Every structure is written in C-alpha cells, then in structure tokens.
Short mmCIF file of C-alpha atoms and ligand atoms in Angstrom, two decimals:
data_model
loop_
_atom_site.label_atom_id
_atom_site.label_comp_id
_atom_site.label_asym_id
_atom_site.label_seq_id
_atom_site.Cartn_x
_atom_site.Cartn_y
_atom_site.Cartn_z
CA MET A 1 -8.91 -32.27 -19.27
CA GLU A 2 -6.31 -30.18 -17.48
CA GLU A 3 -7.94 -27.74 -15.06
CA LYS A 4 -7.46 -24.10 -15.91
CA ILE A 5 -8.68 -20.62 -15.04
CA LEU A 6 -9.45 -17.83 -17.48
CA VAL A 7 -8.17 -14.38 -16.53
CA LEU A 8 -10.34 -12.02 -18.53
CA ASP A 9 -8.29 -8.91 -19.16
CA PHE A 10 -9.91 -5.47 -18.91
CA GLY A 11 -6.60 -3.63 -19.17
CA GLY A 12 -5.54 -3.46 -15.52
CA GLN A 13 -1.96 -3.12 -14.37
CA TYR A 14 -1.90 -6.33 -12.31
CA ASN A 15 -3.24 -8.77 -14.89
CA GLN A 16 -0.08 -10.79 -15.23
CA LEU A 17 0.27 -10.86 -11.49
CA ILE A 18 -3.18 -12.40 -11.15
CA ALA A 19 -2.28 -15.20 -13.56
CA ARG A 20 0.95 -15.76 -11.71
CA ARG A 21 -0.74 -15.95 -8.31
CA VAL A 22 -3.14 -18.56 -9.67
CA ARG A 23 -0.28 -20.60 -11.09
CA GLU A 24 1.50 -20.39 -7.76
CA GLN A 25 -1.43 -22.41 -6.43
CA HIS A 26 -0.67 -25.01 -9.11
CA VAL A 27 -3.68 -24.14 -11.21
CA TYR A 28 -2.95 -23.21 -14.80
CA ALA A 29 -4.16 -19.72 -15.77
CA GLU A 30 -4.51 -18.09 -19.17
CA ILE A 31 -4.99 -14.37 -19.81
CA LYS A 32 -7.30 -13.39 -22.68
CA PRO A 33 -8.45 -9.92 -23.72
CA TYR A 34 -12.10 -9.46 -22.69
CA ASN A 35 -13.25 -9.02 -26.29
CA LYS A 36 -11.33 -11.93 -27.79
CA ILE A 37 -13.26 -14.87 -26.38
CA THR A 38 -16.96 -15.72 -26.70
CA PRO A 39 -19.06 -17.45 -24.01
CA GLU A 40 -19.25 -20.49 -26.33
CA ALA A 41 -15.46 -20.65 -26.54
CA ILE A 42 -15.18 -20.33 -22.76
CA VAL A 43 -17.42 -23.37 -22.34
CA ALA A 44 -15.64 -25.32 -25.07
CA GLU A 45 -12.23 -24.64 -23.49
CA GLY A 46 -13.49 -26.11 -20.22
CA TYR A 47 -12.36 -23.37 -17.82
CA GLN A 48 -13.05 -24.11 -14.15
CA GLY A 49 -13.40 -20.46 -13.25
CA ILE A 50 -13.04 -16.91 -14.57
CA ILE A 51 -11.38 -13.88 -13.02
CA PHE A 52 -12.33 -10.40 -14.26
CA THR A 53 -9.29 -8.14 -13.89
CA GLY A 54 -9.13 -4.50 -12.93
CA GLY A 55 -8.90 -1.79 -15.55
CA PRO A 56 -8.31 1.94 -15.89
CA ASN A 57 -11.86 2.87 -16.93
CA SER A 58 -15.07 3.83 -15.24
CA VAL A 59 -18.05 1.58 -16.10
CA TYR A 60 -19.97 4.64 -17.32
CA ASP A 61 -17.33 5.68 -19.89
CA GLU A 62 -18.70 5.27 -23.35
CA LYS A 63 -15.67 3.34 -24.47
CA SER A 64 -15.18 1.30 -21.34
CA PRO A 65 -14.80 -2.44 -21.94
CA HIS A 66 -17.83 -4.58 -21.14
CA TYR A 67 -18.16 -8.36 -21.05
CA ASP A 68 -20.78 -10.40 -22.86
CA PRO A 69 -23.64 -10.54 -20.29
CA ARG A 70 -24.19 -14.23 -21.04
CA ILE A 71 -20.94 -14.98 -19.20
CA LEU A 72 -22.68 -14.61 -15.83
CA GLU A 73 -25.14 -17.36 -16.78
CA LEU A 74 -22.68 -20.05 -17.89
CA GLY A 75 -22.59 -21.69 -14.49
CA ILE A 76 -18.82 -21.10 -14.31
CA PRO A 77 -17.66 -19.37 -11.09
CA ILE A 78 -16.43 -15.79 -11.53
CA LEU A 79 -14.33 -13.53 -9.35
CA GLY A 80 -14.38 -9.83 -10.27
CA ILE A 81 -11.50 -7.68 -9.05
CA CYS A 82 -11.64 -3.85 -8.77
CA TYR A 83 -12.97 -2.65 -12.16
CA GLY A 84 -14.04 -6.25 -12.77
CA ALA A 85 -16.08 -6.09 -9.55
CA GLN A 86 -17.70 -2.78 -10.48
CA LEU A 87 -18.51 -4.07 -13.94
CA MET A 88 -20.12 -7.18 -12.50
CA ALA A 89 -22.25 -5.01 -10.19
CA TYR A 90 -23.19 -2.54 -12.92
CA MET A 91 -24.03 -5.06 -15.63
CA ALA A 92 -26.01 -7.25 -13.23
CA GLY A 93 -28.28 -4.31 -12.41
CA GLY A 94 -26.54 -2.69 -9.44
CA ARG A 95 -25.18 0.82 -9.16
CA VAL A 96 -21.66 2.21 -9.32
CA ASP A 97 -20.89 5.74 -8.22
CA SER A 98 -17.91 7.99 -8.36
CA ALA A 99 -17.12 10.23 -5.42
CA GLU A 100 -13.80 11.87 -4.76
CA ASN A 101 -14.22 11.52 -1.00
CA SER A 102 -14.82 7.78 -1.36
CA SER A 103 -11.61 7.03 -3.23
CA GLU A 104 -9.23 4.74 -1.45
CA TYR A 105 -5.64 4.17 -2.35
CA GLY A 106 -3.19 1.91 -0.58
CA LYS A 107 -3.51 -0.22 2.53
CA THR A 108 -7.07 -0.17 3.82
CA VAL A 109 -8.81 -1.91 6.71
CA VAL A 110 -11.51 -4.23 5.37
CA ASN A 111 -14.24 -5.80 7.53
CA THR A 112 -15.86 -9.00 6.39
CA ARG A 113 -19.33 -10.40 7.06
CA PRO A 114 -19.69 -14.13 7.72
CA ASN A 115 -19.46 -16.08 4.48
CA ALA A 116 -17.79 -19.32 3.37
CA PHE A 117 -15.69 -17.25 0.94
CA TRP A 118 -13.73 -15.86 3.91
CA GLN A 119 -12.57 -19.21 5.21
CA ASP A 120 -9.34 -18.66 7.20
CA VAL A 121 -9.57 -14.90 6.66
CA PRO A 122 -10.05 -12.83 9.85
CA GLU A 123 -12.99 -10.50 10.27
CA THR A 124 -10.70 -7.49 9.94
CA SER A 125 -7.59 -7.35 7.79
CA ILE A 126 -5.53 -5.06 5.56
CA CYS A 127 -6.26 -5.04 1.83
CA TRP A 128 -4.78 -3.07 -1.07
CA MET A 129 -7.23 -0.62 -2.63
CA SER A 130 -6.89 1.58 -5.70
CA HIS A 131 -10.19 3.09 -6.79
CA THR A 132 -12.39 6.17 -7.06
CA ASP A 133 -15.59 4.50 -8.28
CA TYR A 134 -17.34 2.15 -5.89
CA ILE A 135 -20.34 -0.17 -5.78
CA SER A 136 -23.07 1.92 -4.18
CA GLU A 137 -25.92 -0.59 -4.64
CA VAL A 138 -25.45 -4.32 -5.03
CA PRO A 139 -27.52 -5.97 -7.79
CA ALA A 140 -30.53 -8.20 -7.05
CA ARG A 141 -29.54 -11.68 -5.84
CA PHE A 142 -26.19 -10.34 -4.52
CA GLN A 143 -25.27 -9.63 -0.90
CA THR A 144 -22.52 -7.45 0.54
CA ILE A 145 -19.90 -9.56 2.31
CA ALA A 146 -17.28 -6.90 3.16
CA TYR A 147 -17.07 -3.13 3.72
CA THR A 148 -14.65 -0.40 4.77
CA ASP A 149 -15.08 2.98 6.47
CA LYS A 150 -15.52 4.70 3.12
CA CYS A 151 -16.83 1.94 0.92
CA PRO A 152 -20.20 0.34 1.70
CA CYS A 153 -19.45 -2.69 -0.48
CA ALA A 154 -15.85 -3.89 -0.54
CA ALA A 155 -16.99 -7.38 -1.61
CA MET A 156 -20.24 -9.01 -2.74
CA CYS A 157 -21.45 -12.39 -3.91
CA ASP A 158 -24.30 -14.36 -5.40
CA GLU A 159 -23.61 -17.81 -4.02
CA SER A 160 -26.28 -19.51 -6.14
CA ARG A 161 -24.47 -18.53 -9.37
CA LYS A 162 -21.02 -18.66 -7.74
CA LEU A 163 -20.34 -15.01 -8.59
CA TYR A 164 -17.90 -13.12 -6.34
CA ALA A 165 -16.50 -9.61 -6.52
CA VAL A 166 -13.90 -7.74 -4.49
CA GLN A 167 -13.12 -4.05 -4.72
CA PHE A 168 -9.53 -4.57 -3.48
CA HIS A 169 -6.63 -6.46 -5.06
CA PRO A 170 -6.08 -9.93 -3.54
CA GLU A 171 -3.20 -10.57 -6.00
CA VAL A 172 -1.02 -7.82 -4.46
CA THR A 173 1.15 -8.89 -1.52
CA HIS A 174 0.00 -5.88 0.54
CA THR A 175 -3.37 -7.61 0.86
CA GLN A 176 -2.59 -9.64 3.97
CA TYR A 177 -4.87 -12.59 3.23
CA GLY A 178 -4.99 -12.19 -0.55
CA LYS A 179 -3.42 -15.57 -1.17
CA GLN A 180 -5.96 -17.28 1.11
CA MET A 181 -8.82 -15.51 -0.67
CA LEU A 182 -7.59 -16.69 -4.05
CA ARG A 183 -7.22 -20.19 -2.65
CA ASN A 184 -10.80 -20.07 -1.38
CA PHE A 185 -11.99 -19.05 -4.82
CA LEU A 186 -9.90 -21.61 -6.71
CA PHE A 187 -10.35 -24.62 -4.47
CA ASP A 188 -13.68 -24.14 -2.67
CA VAL A 189 -15.68 -22.21 -5.25
CA CYS A 190 -14.19 -23.51 -8.51
CA GLY A 191 -13.35 -26.97 -7.18
CA CYS A 192 -9.80 -26.97 -8.56
CA LYS A 193 -7.37 -29.59 -7.29
CA GLY A 194 -4.12 -27.72 -7.85
CA GLU A 195 -2.23 -30.39 -9.74
CA TRP A 196 -0.54 -28.25 -12.37
CA LYS A 197 3.25 -28.37 -12.12
CA MET A 198 6.18 -27.20 -14.17
CA GLU A 199 7.31 -30.83 -14.50
CA GLY A 200 4.03 -31.43 -16.22
CA PHE A 201 4.89 -28.61 -18.60
CA VAL A 202 8.30 -30.08 -19.44
CA GLU A 203 7.03 -33.63 -19.97
CA GLN A 204 3.98 -32.58 -21.93
CA SER A 205 5.97 -30.21 -24.15
CA ILE A 206 8.58 -32.83 -24.94
CA ALA A 207 5.95 -35.46 -25.71
CA ARG A 208 4.02 -33.03 -27.89
CA TYR A 209 7.03 -31.82 -29.89
CA LYS A 210 8.26 -35.38 -30.42
CA GLU A 211 5.04 -35.96 -32.25
CA THR A 212 4.40 -32.65 -34.02
CA LEU A 213 8.00 -32.00 -35.06
CA ALA A 214 8.91 -35.53 -36.11
CA GLY A 215 11.10 -35.47 -39.23
CA LYS A 216 11.11 -31.66 -39.40
CA LYS A 217 14.11 -29.38 -39.70
CA VAL A 218 14.03 -26.90 -36.84
CA LEU A 219 16.18 -23.78 -36.43
CA LEU A 220 16.82 -21.63 -33.37
CA ALA A 221 18.88 -18.47 -32.84
CA LEU A 222 20.73 -19.01 -29.59
CA SER A 223 21.85 -15.84 -27.83
CA GLY A 224 23.11 -17.43 -24.64
CA GLY A 225 20.33 -15.67 -22.71
CA VAL A 226 17.92 -17.52 -20.45
CA ASP A 227 14.94 -17.72 -22.80
CA SER A 228 16.60 -18.95 -25.95
CA SER A 229 18.73 -21.39 -23.92
CA VAL A 230 15.71 -22.95 -22.23
CA ALA A 231 13.81 -23.17 -25.52
CA ALA A 232 16.85 -24.84 -27.11
CA VAL A 233 17.26 -27.53 -24.45
CA LEU A 234 13.54 -28.24 -24.31
CA LEU A 235 13.39 -28.83 -28.05
CA HIS A 236 16.64 -30.72 -28.08
CA LYS A 237 15.14 -33.21 -25.61
CA ALA A 238 12.22 -33.67 -27.99
CA ILE A 239 13.88 -33.84 -31.40
CA GLY A 240 17.65 -34.14 -30.79
CA LYS A 241 19.78 -33.39 -33.83
CA ASN A 242 16.86 -32.26 -35.94
CA LEU A 243 17.27 -29.01 -34.05
CA THR A 244 20.02 -26.71 -35.28
CA CYS A 245 21.08 -23.83 -33.06
CA VAL A 246 22.97 -20.91 -34.51
CA PHE A 247 24.98 -18.85 -32.05
CA VAL A 248 26.41 -15.63 -33.45
CA ASP A 249 29.45 -14.50 -31.47
CA HIS A 250 29.68 -10.80 -32.29
CA GLY A 251 32.67 -10.22 -30.04
CA LEU A 252 30.62 -8.03 -27.72
CA LEU A 253 30.06 -10.70 -25.08
CA ARG A 254 31.46 -10.73 -21.56
CA LYS A 255 34.64 -12.52 -20.55
CA ASP A 256 34.63 -16.20 -21.59
CA GLU A 257 30.92 -16.05 -22.40
CA GLY A 258 31.14 -17.33 -25.97
CA ASP A 259 33.17 -20.36 -24.92
CA PHE A 260 30.82 -21.06 -22.02
CA VAL A 261 27.81 -21.10 -24.34
CA GLU A 262 29.59 -23.39 -26.79
CA GLN A 263 30.80 -25.72 -24.09
CA THR A 264 27.37 -25.93 -22.48
CA PHE A 265 25.35 -26.62 -25.58
CA ARG A 266 27.80 -28.63 -27.64
CA GLY A 267 29.67 -30.22 -24.74
CA GLN A 268 27.07 -30.87 -22.07
CA PHE A 269 23.99 -31.29 -24.24
CA ASP A 270 25.61 -32.57 -27.45
CA MET A 271 23.55 -30.24 -29.57
CA ASN A 272 23.81 -29.50 -33.20
CA LEU A 273 25.35 -26.07 -32.63
CA ILE A 274 26.84 -23.71 -35.16
CA ARG A 275 28.99 -21.00 -33.60
CA VAL A 276 29.65 -18.18 -36.01
CA ASN A 277 32.74 -16.25 -35.07
CA ALA A 278 31.84 -12.90 -36.51
CA GLN A 279 33.88 -10.69 -34.17
CA GLU A 280 35.92 -9.01 -36.90
CA ARG A 281 32.91 -8.41 -39.08
CA PHE A 282 31.07 -6.54 -36.34
CA LEU A 283 34.12 -4.54 -35.32
CA THR A 284 34.78 -3.48 -38.90
CA LYS A 285 31.20 -2.24 -39.22
CA LEU A 286 31.44 -0.42 -35.90
CA ALA A 287 34.78 1.26 -36.58
CA GLY A 288 34.62 5.00 -35.96
CA VAL A 289 30.98 4.92 -34.80
CA THR A 290 30.30 6.75 -31.53
CA GLU A 291 26.58 7.49 -31.58
CA PRO A 292 24.69 4.98 -29.36
CA GLU A 293 21.65 4.49 -31.58
CA ARG A 294 23.85 4.00 -34.64
CA LYS A 295 25.76 1.30 -32.79
CA ARG A 296 22.56 -0.54 -31.92
CA LYS A 297 21.26 -0.30 -35.46
CA ILE A 298 24.49 -1.55 -37.01
CA ILE A 299 24.63 -4.50 -34.63
CA GLY A 300 20.99 -5.44 -35.19
CA GLU A 301 21.37 -5.31 -38.96
CA GLU A 302 24.67 -7.12 -39.06
CA PHE A 303 23.24 -9.85 -36.86
CA ILE A 304 20.51 -10.47 -39.37
CA ARG A 305 22.98 -10.53 -42.27
CA VAL A 306 25.16 -13.10 -40.52
CA PHE A 307 22.18 -15.22 -39.68
CA GLU A 308 20.87 -14.99 -43.22
CA GLU A 309 24.14 -16.34 -44.59
CA GLU A 310 24.05 -19.26 -42.17
CA ALA A 311 20.42 -19.95 -42.96
CA LYS A 312 21.23 -20.11 -46.68
CA LYS A 313 23.80 -22.80 -45.96
CA ILE A 314 21.26 -24.79 -43.98
CA GLY A 315 18.65 -24.50 -46.72
CA LYS A 316 14.94 -24.95 -46.27
CA VAL A 317 13.78 -24.92 -42.66
CA ASN A 318 10.39 -26.20 -41.52
CA VAL A 319 10.15 -24.51 -38.15
CA LEU A 320 11.81 -21.40 -36.73
CA VAL A 321 11.84 -21.34 -32.91
CA GLN A 322 11.66 -18.11 -30.94
CA GLY A 323 12.25 -17.72 -27.22
CA THR A 324 9.30 -15.35 -26.70
CA ILE A 325 7.98 -15.46 -23.14
CA TYR A 326 4.73 -14.22 -21.66
CA PRO A 327 5.76 -10.69 -20.72
CA ASP A 328 6.94 -10.20 -24.33
CA VAL A 329 3.43 -10.85 -25.53
CA ILE A 330 1.52 -7.71 -24.80
CA GLU A 331 -2.13 -8.38 -25.24
CA SER A 332 -4.19 -5.62 -23.77
CA GLY A 333 -7.84 -6.04 -23.04
CA ALA A 334 -8.22 -2.30 -23.41
CA GLY A 335 -7.19 -2.23 -27.04
CA ASP A 336 -7.29 -4.46 -30.07
CA ALA A 337 -3.60 -4.52 -30.60
CA SER A 338 -1.66 -7.67 -30.01
CA THR A 339 1.94 -6.60 -30.18
CA ILE A 340 5.00 -8.72 -29.82
CA LYS A 341 8.08 -6.97 -28.51
CA SER A 342 10.87 -7.66 -30.92
CA HIS A 343 14.16 -8.58 -29.42
CA HIS A 344 16.88 -7.24 -31.66
CA ASN A 345 18.43 -10.71 -31.85
CA VAL A 346 15.47 -12.34 -33.48
CA GLY A 347 13.11 -9.54 -34.44
CA GLY A 348 14.06 -9.40 -38.11
CA LEU A 349 14.77 -13.07 -38.64
CA PRO A 350 11.43 -14.21 -40.00
CA ASP A 351 11.95 -11.99 -43.05
CA VAL A 352 15.23 -13.53 -44.10
CA ILE A 353 14.65 -17.21 -43.46
CA ASP A 354 12.73 -19.61 -45.63
CA PHE A 355 10.50 -21.46 -43.18
CA ASP A 356 6.92 -22.74 -42.81
CA GLU A 357 6.02 -21.86 -39.25
CA ILE A 358 7.18 -20.13 -36.09
CA LEU A 359 7.14 -21.99 -32.78
CA GLU A 360 7.23 -20.21 -29.41
CA PRO A 361 7.42 -22.97 -26.80
CA LEU A 362 7.69 -20.59 -23.82
CA ARG A 363 5.09 -18.02 -24.77
CA ASP A 364 2.81 -18.91 -21.83
CA LEU A 365 5.48 -18.72 -19.15
CA PHE A 366 6.72 -15.97 -16.87
CA LYS A 367 10.44 -15.39 -16.38
CA ASP A 368 10.64 -17.25 -13.08
CA GLU A 369 8.75 -20.17 -14.61
CA VAL A 370 11.18 -20.24 -17.52
CA ARG A 371 13.99 -20.43 -14.97
CA GLU A 372 12.28 -23.30 -13.20
CA VAL A 373 11.93 -25.17 -16.48
CA GLY A 374 15.60 -24.49 -17.17
CA THR A 375 16.59 -25.94 -13.81
CA GLN A 376 14.50 -29.04 -14.42
CA LEU A 377 16.15 -29.49 -17.78
CA GLY A 378 19.57 -29.49 -16.11
CA ILE A 379 20.83 -26.21 -17.54
CA PRO A 380 23.74 -24.82 -15.47
CA HIS A 381 22.81 -22.45 -12.65
CA ALA A 382 24.98 -19.67 -14.09
CA LEU A 383 22.89 -19.69 -17.24
CA VAL A 384 19.47 -20.12 -15.67
CA TRP A 385 20.11 -17.23 -13.27
CA ARG A 386 22.04 -15.12 -15.74
CA GLN A 387 21.37 -11.43 -15.24
CA PRO A 388 19.87 -9.51 -18.15
CA PHE A 389 22.37 -8.63 -20.84
CA PRO A 390 21.53 -6.26 -23.69
CA GLY A 391 21.41 -7.62 -27.22
CA PRO A 392 24.05 -5.12 -28.44
CA GLY A 393 26.25 -6.38 -25.61
CA LEU A 394 29.33 -4.51 -24.50
CA ALA A 395 28.95 -2.11 -27.42
CA VAL A 396 26.63 -0.03 -25.22
CA ARG A 397 29.07 -0.23 -22.31
CA VAL A 398 32.11 1.09 -24.16
CA ILE A 399 31.41 4.79 -24.43
CA GLY A 400 32.48 6.25 -27.75
CA GLU A 401 34.30 4.31 -30.43
CA ILE A 402 34.63 0.56 -30.00
CA THR A 403 37.94 -1.20 -30.45
CA TRP A 404 38.99 -4.74 -29.60
CA GLU A 405 41.52 -3.39 -27.10
CA LYS A 406 38.83 -1.39 -25.26
CA LEU A 407 36.53 -4.39 -25.22
CA GLU A 408 39.27 -6.52 -23.66
CA VAL A 409 39.89 -3.90 -20.96
CA LEU A 410 36.19 -3.73 -20.18
CA ARG A 411 35.84 -7.53 -20.08
CA GLU A 412 38.58 -7.78 -17.46
CA ALA A 413 37.22 -4.98 -15.26
CA ASP A 414 33.68 -6.30 -15.55
CA ALA A 415 34.71 -9.84 -14.61
CA ILE A 416 36.53 -8.54 -11.51
CA PHE A 417 33.55 -6.48 -10.36
CA ARG A 418 31.10 -9.34 -10.85
CA GLU A 419 33.40 -11.76 -9.09
CA GLU A 420 33.88 -9.48 -6.07
CA LEU A 421 30.18 -8.73 -5.77
CA GLU A 422 29.22 -12.40 -5.96
CA LYS A 423 31.99 -13.50 -3.61
CA ALA A 424 30.71 -11.06 -0.99
CA GLY A 425 27.17 -12.42 -1.41
CA ALA A 426 25.87 -8.93 -2.22
CA VAL A 427 22.45 -8.79 -3.85
CA SER A 428 21.79 -6.76 -6.96
CA ASN A 429 19.58 -7.45 -9.98
CA GLN A 430 22.04 -6.25 -12.59
CA TYR A 431 25.67 -5.25 -12.18
CA PHE A 432 28.43 -4.51 -14.63
CA ALA A 433 31.29 -2.22 -15.55
CA VAL A 434 31.32 0.55 -18.15
CA LEU A 435 34.41 1.85 -19.92
CA THR A 436 33.99 5.61 -20.05
CA ASP A 437 35.82 7.88 -22.49
CA VAL A 438 37.22 9.98 -19.66
CA ARG A 439 40.95 10.01 -19.07
CA SER A 440 42.38 11.35 -15.85
CA VAL A 441 45.72 11.83 -14.18
CA GLY A 442 46.96 9.20 -11.77
CA VAL A 443 50.16 8.24 -10.06
CA MET A 444 51.74 4.80 -9.96
CA GLY A 445 55.04 4.32 -8.15
CA ASP A 446 56.78 7.60 -8.90
CA ALA A 447 55.31 7.96 -12.32
CA ARG A 448 52.46 10.07 -13.49
CA THR A 449 49.82 8.14 -15.46
CA TYR A 450 47.03 9.30 -17.69
CA GLY A 451 44.63 6.39 -17.84
CA ARG A 452 41.03 5.52 -18.51
CA THR A 453 38.09 5.59 -16.10
CA ILE A 454 35.90 2.58 -15.33
CA ALA A 455 32.41 3.18 -13.95
CA LEU A 456 30.74 0.46 -11.91
CA ARG A 457 26.96 0.13 -12.06
CA ALA A 458 24.66 -2.01 -9.90
CA VAL A 459 20.88 -1.66 -9.75
CA THR A 460 18.05 -3.02 -7.64
CA THR A 461 14.77 -3.45 -9.47
CA ASP A 462 11.73 -5.70 -10.03
CA ASP A 463 11.00 -4.92 -13.62
CA PHE A 464 13.89 -2.80 -15.00
CA MET A 465 11.38 -0.08 -15.90
CA THR A 466 12.48 1.78 -12.80
CA ALA A 467 15.55 0.96 -10.74
CA GLU A 468 17.48 2.16 -7.75
CA TRP A 469 21.25 2.12 -7.53
CA THR A 470 22.24 -0.72 -5.23
CA ARG A 471 23.67 0.20 -1.84
CA LEU A 472 26.67 -2.09 -2.21
CA PRO A 473 28.89 -2.67 0.80
CA PHE A 474 31.92 -0.35 0.70
CA GLU A 475 34.20 -3.39 0.95
CA VAL A 476 32.93 -4.68 -2.40
CA LEU A 477 33.56 -1.31 -4.01
CA GLU A 478 36.93 -0.98 -2.38
CA ARG A 479 38.15 -4.42 -3.43
CA SER A 480 36.82 -3.97 -6.95
CA SER A 481 38.48 -0.60 -7.32
CA SER A 482 41.78 -1.78 -5.95
CA ARG A 483 41.85 -4.92 -8.09
CA ILE A 484 40.74 -3.18 -11.28
CA THR A 485 43.41 -0.45 -11.03
CA ASN A 486 46.06 -3.03 -10.19
CA GLU A 487 45.13 -5.79 -12.59
CA VAL A 488 43.73 -4.04 -15.65
CA PRO A 489 46.32 -2.10 -17.62
CA GLY A 490 45.47 1.47 -18.53
CA ILE A 491 42.85 2.06 -15.83
CA SER A 492 43.75 4.77 -13.36
CA ARG A 493 40.38 5.59 -11.86
CA VAL A 494 37.20 3.75 -10.79
CA VAL A 495 33.89 5.46 -9.98
CA TYR A 496 30.55 4.12 -8.77
CA ASP A 497 27.35 5.25 -10.49
CA ILE A 498 24.82 6.43 -7.88
CA THR A 499 22.03 7.43 -10.26
CA SER A 500 18.64 5.74 -10.19
CA LYS A 501 16.31 5.17 -13.15
CA PRO A 502 14.73 7.61 -13.79
CA PRO A 503 16.42 9.96 -14.43
CA ALA A 504 19.21 7.72 -15.77
CA THR A 505 18.75 4.46 -17.67
CA VAL A 506 20.36 1.23 -16.50
CA GLU A 507 22.79 1.14 -19.42
CA TRP A 508 24.99 4.13 -20.14
CA GLU A 509 24.16 4.13 -23.83
P1 XMP B 1 17.74 0.65 -19.81
O1 XMP B 1 19.16 1.00 -20.16
O2 XMP B 1 16.79 0.95 -20.92
O3 XMP B 1 17.74 -0.92 -19.62
O4 XMP B 1 17.30 1.23 -18.50
C1 XMP B 1 16.69 -1.67 -19.07
C2 XMP B 1 17.03 -3.14 -19.20
O5 XMP B 1 17.05 -3.53 -20.58
C3 XMP B 1 18.34 -3.99 -20.96
N1 XMP B 1 18.62 -3.46 -22.29
C4 XMP B 1 18.52 -4.15 -23.45
N2 XMP B 1 18.20 -5.44 -23.68
N3 XMP B 1 18.49 -5.11 -26.01
C5 XMP B 1 18.19 -5.92 -24.96
O6 XMP B 1 17.93 -7.10 -25.18
C6 XMP B 1 18.82 -3.81 -25.86
O7 XMP B 1 19.08 -3.10 -26.82
C7 XMP B 1 18.83 -3.31 -24.50
N4 XMP B 1 19.10 -2.11 -23.97
C8 XMP B 1 18.96 -2.20 -22.61
C9 XMP B 1 19.28 -3.46 -19.90
O8 XMP B 1 20.45 -4.26 -19.77
C10 XMP B 1 18.41 -3.48 -18.67
O9 XMP B 1 18.36 -4.77 -18.10
#
C-alpha cells in the first residue's frame, strides 16, 4: 500500500501548508476534518502517521474540537502542532494554562533537550510561535524535550507510544529547522521511505481512468486556465477521443489567446475539441451595461446557456470533469461545512447537463503540483505558468460599457505591457492593462488629441487575498508607456496603478 500521512484538521491557518511540507518530502498527505474520520477508518486506511494541526480555539472552550481519545492508542505515531500539541497534553491528562504574559508570537528562541527527535537540529534555534495557551504540566508518560524563556514546555514526547508534540510551527519557513524536524518525524518516527512522486500520480491516474472510464462519454469545460487544461490532457492520455472538451470563446480573452488554446489542444494534443465562437452573443448581451456586478452575472449566465446548447448537441454524457484543485475544496475541521468554491465557468454546469457522475481528477493537488503534472504531461510552458485570469475576462478590465473596439484596444496595450515586462525579466505575480473611461488632452505632432487612458497594473502576492503593487523597473514602465501611446491608436495617456490590496482589489472591477 502507498505510504501516507493523515493531517487531522482542527481549523488552523497552516493546515494546507503542513500537507504540502509533507508532500515535499515525497510522502503523500491527506487532510481530513478531525470529526470526519473514526479510529477504525484511520487503521483501515493504513496511515503511517498522523499530524494534529493547530486551531483557533482554547482546549477549555466548550465548543473546542476534540479528537477521539482512542487515537492515541492505535500505535500510529502522532505529531501535535500548536493547538494539536495542547490538545494532546490536555486529553492525555496534562494541564494547559492561559496567561497573557506567556503568549509568544513570531520568531522565538527554542532550546532542546537531548532526544532522537532532534536529530540534526541544534540545541538552540529559532522557531515560529503563535500562542497564548501553553502546556503547563506534561501528562504522565510524557517528558519535556524543549522549552523557551516563557514557555516551560515547547515540545514533549512519549517515545513508547511514538507521540510527539510541538508548541511552535515546524511547517512555517521561519522555523529554521522545521523541515528537518518534519523529516525526523516522517522518516525516523513513522518509518516512511519518501517514494511518492508526481510521476507516480500521472501514471497511476492514467492507468486508473483507462479502466474506470472505458467506453464512457466524458465532457470537460476547457477555459484555457491551468487547472482545466491539466485535467483535460491527463484524461485525454487515458481515454483519447472519448473525452470531449468544450471551449467557449466569449471574446473577452487576451490577444491571440483563443487561437493558442485551440492550436494547443487540437493541434498539439489532437483532442476532440469544440470551440464555440460566441463573441457576438456575449457582446450583444453586454451592450450598454456598465455596472461591474451586472457584467459578471451576464457573462456567467450566458456561459451556461452556451454550454447547455452544446451539451444538448452532444447528448447523454456519462462523466462531467471539473478542474477543482485542493485549495478550492474548503473543508474546515472547525465546522461541519464542506464547501466547494464555484468557479463561474463551471459552477452552474451540473444543473444543465445530463450526466451520471462528476470527476475531479486534481482535487488532491495544490497549484504548484498541478503545474508540475502539467509539465510532465508536456503542456506548453506558457500555459502551465499562465498567470491568473478572471473568468469574466477583459470585461472587468474595460471600465464602463464594453465594445469590440475597446476590447481590441485593450488587447493591444495589454500584450505590449506583458511583452515588455517579460522581456526585461521583471517578476510579478499578475500584470495586465486596464482601459479606463477617462479621456484626456494630449498632443501629437502639432495636433491636439483627446484620447483614452490606459492603466497598467502589476501585483506581488502569495495568495491574491492581499497584494502589493510591484516595484517595476522604471525602464519597463517607460518602454510600455512609449510603445502603447505610439502603437495603439486612440491612447494618449498611460498611468501606473500604485495601490495595494487592501484597500484596492487586484482587478479594477
Ligand atoms: P481581486 O480583484 O478580487 O482578485 O483582488 C483576486 C484574484 O482573483 C482573480 N479574479 C477572478 N477570478 N473569476 C475568476 O476566476 C472572477 O470573477 C474573478 N475576479 C477576480 C483576479 O484576477 C486576481 O487574480
């Protein structure tokens, strides 16, 4: 059986990061809400080890999440982190206290006591702490193996039952030897070998789908984004022409994007691809609309209508594929809800298509893992590393009413900006142009002009929840401005957006 680790989720903010750090060591990790798996199921699944995550609660809160106490007796190694550590201490008969003057937040010096768990970790190192409660008395059979100035027990263990607990966060990069600590747990304590690889994922998925999808009619909505593209190629390798991809070109894509998608999937991969050229349809619906939310709604609805019509032509479908990835699947240990974020492109599709089941081949992968799979499948670099692009496309980057002529102007300016930024090797996580509805006076030759204003936007961010405006080299801005005003008719002014998020959003609408 493939070796794997269970990350038992108590609602902490770093849960996904923990799973990712484990996978970086080539050990497969699955996150499950603490109340959604029984000790019997844990044994049946054959997990090599369990990690209790952090969480926002205090162990004494009435509603705080608790594990089934039998888990400690399964003989499976456990590592408790932060709240998970406190919970282990508390439920095993120790004591947890809360004291304002004992809270630690940020980089903290941790001292270790000799123990095999600290192999290749120095006696003193910096760890990342974030807690007010602390373990004030370790339970019977446990011993303290690390401490700080303020915290008498920064780590504890019961070696006989292979139970370990750390008050700090080894998964966060600020913890100097965090990676080594996780390695010690995975390889020495749990006995993992670290043989899990993305290649294994690709091969196993293809082999599995060859079998389970044999003879079935499979449908996928291709947006040209990373996730749906990777899902499409993966399934194509398994079932070939039994997979039909529908790509709706709503006319709100960037320069040459529609053709690139078609050429990649039909040309390079010889897929069964239906490109629906629905540009006019979308523009007609959007005519005269200026309110951002209305635009989004119209596009989302129209997308579903177009897809519905195509689906009717195809007839009965056995399997509908969705490019859901792990971060889209929000399963919180703190609540009972299991919510799936609906991408506007596919969110409403299940209602309008006649199908038997939904398949989400990437639902266990993180974005960077999806990219790695994409690379292994031979998908072009430009697609695998494509920056995020909103479902409603350029409609939210043309301020005010949308016309074909405005879209064409924006496409040109946007292509120039992206080209200049990339040519200069500048680094930014998302960068694009916006066509504002501001006109201003300019001068060209001897003539007065009254043209439109393009705004350039580039942001630096990890998660797009917050973002900083990118400090682009002036040369990039200068060349972009000069080329846009020279090469794109009707533009007489270029500005650079220097607002971070918050208070602004990444997109202008
Ligand atoms: P905001 O503008 O909310 O954008 O700061 C954050 C990130 O989300 C992208 N975005 C969208 N993606 N459908 C999408 O699929 C949308 O309606 C949408 N709106 C914004 C945006 O490009 C940025 O990466």
